[in-house]
mmCIF file of C-alpha atoms in Angstrom:
data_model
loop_
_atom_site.group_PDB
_atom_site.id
_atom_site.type_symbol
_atom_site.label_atom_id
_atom_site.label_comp_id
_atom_site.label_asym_id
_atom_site.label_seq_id
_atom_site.Cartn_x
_atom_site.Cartn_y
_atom_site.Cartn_z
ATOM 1 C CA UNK A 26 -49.900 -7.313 4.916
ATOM 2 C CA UNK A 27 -47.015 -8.599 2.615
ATOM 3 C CA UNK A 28 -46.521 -11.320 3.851
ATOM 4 C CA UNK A 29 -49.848 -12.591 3.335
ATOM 5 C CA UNK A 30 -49.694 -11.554 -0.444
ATOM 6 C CA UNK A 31 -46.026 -11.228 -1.531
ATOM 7 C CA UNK A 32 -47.084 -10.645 -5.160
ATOM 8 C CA UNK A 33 -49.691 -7.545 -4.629
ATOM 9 C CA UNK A 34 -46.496 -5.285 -3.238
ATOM 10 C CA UNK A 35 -47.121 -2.735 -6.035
ATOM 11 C CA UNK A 36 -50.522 -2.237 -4.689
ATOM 12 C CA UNK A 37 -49.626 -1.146 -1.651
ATOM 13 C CA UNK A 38 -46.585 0.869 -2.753
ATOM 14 C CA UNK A 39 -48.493 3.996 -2.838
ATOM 15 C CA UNK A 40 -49.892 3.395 0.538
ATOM 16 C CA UNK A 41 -45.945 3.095 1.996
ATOM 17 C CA UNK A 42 -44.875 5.715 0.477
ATOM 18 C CA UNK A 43 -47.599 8.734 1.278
ATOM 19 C CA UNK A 44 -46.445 6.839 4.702
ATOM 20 C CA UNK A 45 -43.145 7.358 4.117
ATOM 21 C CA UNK A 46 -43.488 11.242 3.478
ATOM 22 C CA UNK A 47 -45.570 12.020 5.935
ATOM 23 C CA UNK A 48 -43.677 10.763 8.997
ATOM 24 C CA UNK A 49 -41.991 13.277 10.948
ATOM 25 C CA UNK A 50 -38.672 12.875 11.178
ATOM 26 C CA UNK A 51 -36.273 13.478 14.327
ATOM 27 C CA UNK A 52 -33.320 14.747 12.431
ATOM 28 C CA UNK A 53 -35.755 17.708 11.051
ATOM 29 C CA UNK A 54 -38.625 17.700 13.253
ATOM 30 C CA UNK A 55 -40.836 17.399 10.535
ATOM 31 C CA UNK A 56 -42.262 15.727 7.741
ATOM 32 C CA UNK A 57 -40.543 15.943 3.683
ATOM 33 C CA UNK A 58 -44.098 16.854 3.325
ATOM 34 C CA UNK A 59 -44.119 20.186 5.094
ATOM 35 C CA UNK A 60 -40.496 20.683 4.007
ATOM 36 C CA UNK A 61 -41.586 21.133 0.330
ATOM 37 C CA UNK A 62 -45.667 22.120 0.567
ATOM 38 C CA UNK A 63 -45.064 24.285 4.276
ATOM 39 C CA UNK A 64 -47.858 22.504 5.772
ATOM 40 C CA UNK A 65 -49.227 18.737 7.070
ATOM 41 C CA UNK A 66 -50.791 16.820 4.347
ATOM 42 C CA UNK A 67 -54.502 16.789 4.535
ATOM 43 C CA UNK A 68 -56.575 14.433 3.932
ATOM 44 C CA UNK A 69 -59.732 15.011 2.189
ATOM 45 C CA UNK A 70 -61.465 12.891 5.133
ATOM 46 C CA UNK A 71 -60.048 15.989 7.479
ATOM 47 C CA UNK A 72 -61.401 19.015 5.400
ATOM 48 C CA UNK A 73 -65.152 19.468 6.842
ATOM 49 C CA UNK A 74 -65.494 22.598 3.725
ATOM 50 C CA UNK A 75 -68.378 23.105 0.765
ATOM 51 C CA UNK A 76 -69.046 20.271 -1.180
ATOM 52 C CA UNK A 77 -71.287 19.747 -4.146
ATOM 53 C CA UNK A 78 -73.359 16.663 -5.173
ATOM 54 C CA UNK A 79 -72.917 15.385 -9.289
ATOM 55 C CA UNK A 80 -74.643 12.463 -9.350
ATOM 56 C CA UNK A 81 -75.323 11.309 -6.038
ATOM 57 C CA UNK A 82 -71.435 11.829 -5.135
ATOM 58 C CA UNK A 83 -70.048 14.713 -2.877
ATOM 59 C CA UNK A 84 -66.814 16.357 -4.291
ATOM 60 C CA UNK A 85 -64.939 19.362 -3.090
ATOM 61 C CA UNK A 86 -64.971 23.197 -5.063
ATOM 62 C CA UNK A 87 -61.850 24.323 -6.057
ATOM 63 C CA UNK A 88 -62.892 27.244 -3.368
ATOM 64 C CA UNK A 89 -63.012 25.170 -0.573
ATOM 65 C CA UNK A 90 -59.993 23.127 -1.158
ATOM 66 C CA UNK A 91 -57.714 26.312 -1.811
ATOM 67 C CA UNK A 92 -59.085 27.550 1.439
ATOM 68 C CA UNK A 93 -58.626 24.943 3.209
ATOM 69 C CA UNK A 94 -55.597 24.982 2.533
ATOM 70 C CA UNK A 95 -54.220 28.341 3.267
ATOM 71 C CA UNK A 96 -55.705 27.875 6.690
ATOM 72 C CA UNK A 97 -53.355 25.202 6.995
ATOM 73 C CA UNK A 98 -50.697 26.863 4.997
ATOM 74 C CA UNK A 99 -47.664 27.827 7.342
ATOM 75 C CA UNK A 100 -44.782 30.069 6.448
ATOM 76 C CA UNK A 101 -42.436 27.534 4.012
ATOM 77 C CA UNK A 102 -39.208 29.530 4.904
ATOM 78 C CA UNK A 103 -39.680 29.438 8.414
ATOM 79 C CA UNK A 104 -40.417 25.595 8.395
ATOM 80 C CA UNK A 105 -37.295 25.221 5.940
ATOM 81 C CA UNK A 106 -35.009 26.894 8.127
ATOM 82 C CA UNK A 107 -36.486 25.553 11.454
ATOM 83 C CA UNK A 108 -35.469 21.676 10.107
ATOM 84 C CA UNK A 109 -32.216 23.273 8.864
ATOM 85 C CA UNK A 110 -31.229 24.309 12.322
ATOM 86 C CA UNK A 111 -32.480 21.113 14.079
ATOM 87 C CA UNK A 112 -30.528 19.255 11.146
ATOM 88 C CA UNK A 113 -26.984 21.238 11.987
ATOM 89 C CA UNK A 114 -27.734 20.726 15.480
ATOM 90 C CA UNK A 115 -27.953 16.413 15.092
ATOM 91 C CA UNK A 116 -24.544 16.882 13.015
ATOM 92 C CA UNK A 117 -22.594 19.146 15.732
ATOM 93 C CA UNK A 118 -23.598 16.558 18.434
ATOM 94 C CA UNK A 119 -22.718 14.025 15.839
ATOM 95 C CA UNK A 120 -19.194 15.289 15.417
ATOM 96 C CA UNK A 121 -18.643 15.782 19.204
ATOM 97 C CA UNK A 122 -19.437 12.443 19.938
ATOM 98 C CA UNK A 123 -16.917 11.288 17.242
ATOM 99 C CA UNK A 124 -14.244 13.456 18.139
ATOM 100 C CA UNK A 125 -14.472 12.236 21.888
ATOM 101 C CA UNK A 126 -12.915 8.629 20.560
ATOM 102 C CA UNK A 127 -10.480 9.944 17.955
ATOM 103 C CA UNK A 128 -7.413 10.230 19.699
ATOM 104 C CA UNK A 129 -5.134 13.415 18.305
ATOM 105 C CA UNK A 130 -1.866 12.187 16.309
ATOM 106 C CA UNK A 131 0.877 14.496 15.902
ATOM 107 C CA UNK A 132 4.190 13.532 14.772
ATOM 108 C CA UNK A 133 7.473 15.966 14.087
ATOM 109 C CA UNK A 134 9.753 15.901 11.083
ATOM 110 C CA UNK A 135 12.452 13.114 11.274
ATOM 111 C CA UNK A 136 10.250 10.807 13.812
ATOM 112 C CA UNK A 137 10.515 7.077 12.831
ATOM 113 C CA UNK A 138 6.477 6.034 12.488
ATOM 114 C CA UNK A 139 5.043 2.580 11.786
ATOM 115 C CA UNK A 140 2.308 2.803 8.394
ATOM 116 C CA UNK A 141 -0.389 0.529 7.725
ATOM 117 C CA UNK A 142 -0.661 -1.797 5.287
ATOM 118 C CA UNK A 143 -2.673 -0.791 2.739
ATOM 119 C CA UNK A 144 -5.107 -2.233 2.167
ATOM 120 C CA UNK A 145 -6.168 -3.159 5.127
ATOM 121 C CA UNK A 146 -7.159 -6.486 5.528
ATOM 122 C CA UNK A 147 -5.416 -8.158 2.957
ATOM 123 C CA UNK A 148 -3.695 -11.391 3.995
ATOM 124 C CA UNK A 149 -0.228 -12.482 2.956
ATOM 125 C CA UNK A 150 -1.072 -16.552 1.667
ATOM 126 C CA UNK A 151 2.336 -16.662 3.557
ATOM 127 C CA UNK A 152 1.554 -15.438 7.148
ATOM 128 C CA UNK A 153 -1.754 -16.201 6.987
ATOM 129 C CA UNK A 154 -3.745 -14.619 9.973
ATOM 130 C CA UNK A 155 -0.297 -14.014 11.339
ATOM 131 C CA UNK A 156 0.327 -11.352 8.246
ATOM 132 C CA UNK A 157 1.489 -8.354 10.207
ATOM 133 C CA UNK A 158 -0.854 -4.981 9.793
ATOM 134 C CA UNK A 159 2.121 -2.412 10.168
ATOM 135 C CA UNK A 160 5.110 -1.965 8.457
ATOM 136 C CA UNK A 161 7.933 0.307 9.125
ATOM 137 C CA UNK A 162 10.180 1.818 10.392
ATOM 138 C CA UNK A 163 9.135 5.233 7.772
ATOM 139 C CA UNK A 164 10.669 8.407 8.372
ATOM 140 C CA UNK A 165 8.416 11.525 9.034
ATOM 141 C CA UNK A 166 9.681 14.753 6.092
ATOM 142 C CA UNK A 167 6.618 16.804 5.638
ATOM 143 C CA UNK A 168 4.349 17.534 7.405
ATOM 144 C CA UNK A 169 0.797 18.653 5.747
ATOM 145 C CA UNK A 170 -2.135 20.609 6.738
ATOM 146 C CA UNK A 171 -5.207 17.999 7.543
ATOM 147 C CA UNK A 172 -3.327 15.748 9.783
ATOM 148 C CA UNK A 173 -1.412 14.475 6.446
ATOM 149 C CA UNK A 174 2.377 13.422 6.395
ATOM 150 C CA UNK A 175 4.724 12.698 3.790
ATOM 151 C CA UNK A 176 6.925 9.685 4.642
ATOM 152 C CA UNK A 177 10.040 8.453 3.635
ATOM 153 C CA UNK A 178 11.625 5.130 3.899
ATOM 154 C CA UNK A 179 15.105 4.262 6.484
ATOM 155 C CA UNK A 180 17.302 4.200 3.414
ATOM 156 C CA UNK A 181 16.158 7.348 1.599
ATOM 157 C CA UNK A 182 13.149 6.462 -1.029
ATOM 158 C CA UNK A 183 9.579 8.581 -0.672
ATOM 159 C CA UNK A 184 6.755 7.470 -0.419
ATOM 160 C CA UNK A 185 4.951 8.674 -3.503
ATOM 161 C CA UNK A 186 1.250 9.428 -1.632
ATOM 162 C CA UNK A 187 0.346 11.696 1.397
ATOM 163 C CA UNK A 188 -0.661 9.375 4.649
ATOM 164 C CA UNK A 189 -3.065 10.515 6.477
ATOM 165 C CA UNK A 190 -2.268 10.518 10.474
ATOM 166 C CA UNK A 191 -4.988 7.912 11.380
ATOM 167 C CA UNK A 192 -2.738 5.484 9.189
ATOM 168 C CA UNK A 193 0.337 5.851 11.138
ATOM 169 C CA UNK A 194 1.444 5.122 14.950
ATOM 170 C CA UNK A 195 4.806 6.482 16.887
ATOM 171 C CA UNK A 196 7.481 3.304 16.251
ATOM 172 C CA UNK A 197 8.816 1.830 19.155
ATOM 173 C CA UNK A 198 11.515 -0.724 18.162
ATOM 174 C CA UNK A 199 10.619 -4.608 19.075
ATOM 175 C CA UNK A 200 12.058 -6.546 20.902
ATOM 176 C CA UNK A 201 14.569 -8.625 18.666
ATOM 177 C CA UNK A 202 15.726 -4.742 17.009
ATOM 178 C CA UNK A 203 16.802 -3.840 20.581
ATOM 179 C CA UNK A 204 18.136 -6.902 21.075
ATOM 180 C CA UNK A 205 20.696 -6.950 17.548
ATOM 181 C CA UNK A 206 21.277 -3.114 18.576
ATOM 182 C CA UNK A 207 22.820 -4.310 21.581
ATOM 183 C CA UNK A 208 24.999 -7.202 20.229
ATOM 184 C CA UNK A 209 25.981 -4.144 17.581
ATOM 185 C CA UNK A 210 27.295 -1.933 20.436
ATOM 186 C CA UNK A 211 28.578 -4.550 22.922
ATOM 187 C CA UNK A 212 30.288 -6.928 19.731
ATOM 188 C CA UNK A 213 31.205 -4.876 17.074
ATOM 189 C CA UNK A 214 32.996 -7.780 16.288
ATOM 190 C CA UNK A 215 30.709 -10.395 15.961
ATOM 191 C CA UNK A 216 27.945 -8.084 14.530
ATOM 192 C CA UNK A 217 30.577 -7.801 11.464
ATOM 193 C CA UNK A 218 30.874 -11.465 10.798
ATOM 194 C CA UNK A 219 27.090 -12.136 11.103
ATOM 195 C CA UNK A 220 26.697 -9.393 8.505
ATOM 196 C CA UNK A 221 29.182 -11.267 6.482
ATOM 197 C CA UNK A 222 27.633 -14.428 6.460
#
């Protein structure tokens, strides 16, 4: 219909939205319409009540229309409540299916985490797509209520904000760390001089 006349939008935009309001919805199992009025919207084509002619036109008494609609009239609380409990329903499932793909975290004080790098997404011009997302090692102090940690770096300095646990994994030194730990223990020696230089 809009597409045929882009510019006559506004004219239908009362059409779209009594549309709009009157469609049930699954989250509620109802209509916004019956959440606020307690019943279906009527349409005067659907009331067969009393009319009266002025003029050669038919139009509804005030009688008839108020009766009509408290035959239609349901209880407002009980509809209210009704989409309520259909709507905490949809968000328990909701949660349940979230909480099957988030994987618990839980780290103890003094256990050496990675962090992300905040924010996330932002490219070093350096590195390029190469720019590394964690950064670490970070020591584990507090520990929070909420999943939340305070963090402190290897040589001593907080962190000044809270991380949540989603932002943090368990470190596990690379490769080339294990590597210069074992050149440390085997050539204590040579580890010096390399420091030196």
């Amino acid at each position: 219909m809009i597409k045929d006349n882009p510019r006559e939008w506004s004219d239908l935009l009362m059409d779209i939205l009594w549309a709009y309001r009157t469609f049930k919805r699954d989250a509620t199992d109802c209509t916004p319409y019956e959440l606020v009025y307690g019943h279906e919207a009527i349409l005067p084509v659907e009331v067969n009540v009393r009319t009266i002619r002025v003029n050669g036109q038919r139009y509804m008494t005030a009688e008839a229309y108020q009766e009509a609609m408290s035959i239609m009239n349901l209880d407002v609380e009980a509809k209210r409540k009704q989409a309520l409990s259909s709507l905490i329903k949809q968000k328990r499932l909701m949660v349940e299916t979230y909480n099957k793909r988030v994987k618990k975290k839980s780290f103890k004080v003094d256990d050496l985490v990675w962090k992300v790098r905040l924010p996330m997404g932002h490219k070093d011009h350096f590195y390029g797509k190469w720019t590394p997302q964690w950064e670490g090692p970070f020591r584990v102090v507090i520990i929070y209520s909420g999943n939340s940690y305070g963090l402190q770096h290897t040589d001593g300095r907080m962190i000044k904000i809270n991380i949540n646990g989603k932002f943090i994994k368990a470190y596990h030194p690379t490769i080339w760390e294990n590597y210069a730990k074992n050149i440390q223990k085997s050539f204590p020696e040579f580890w010096e001089n390399m420091q030196k230089e």
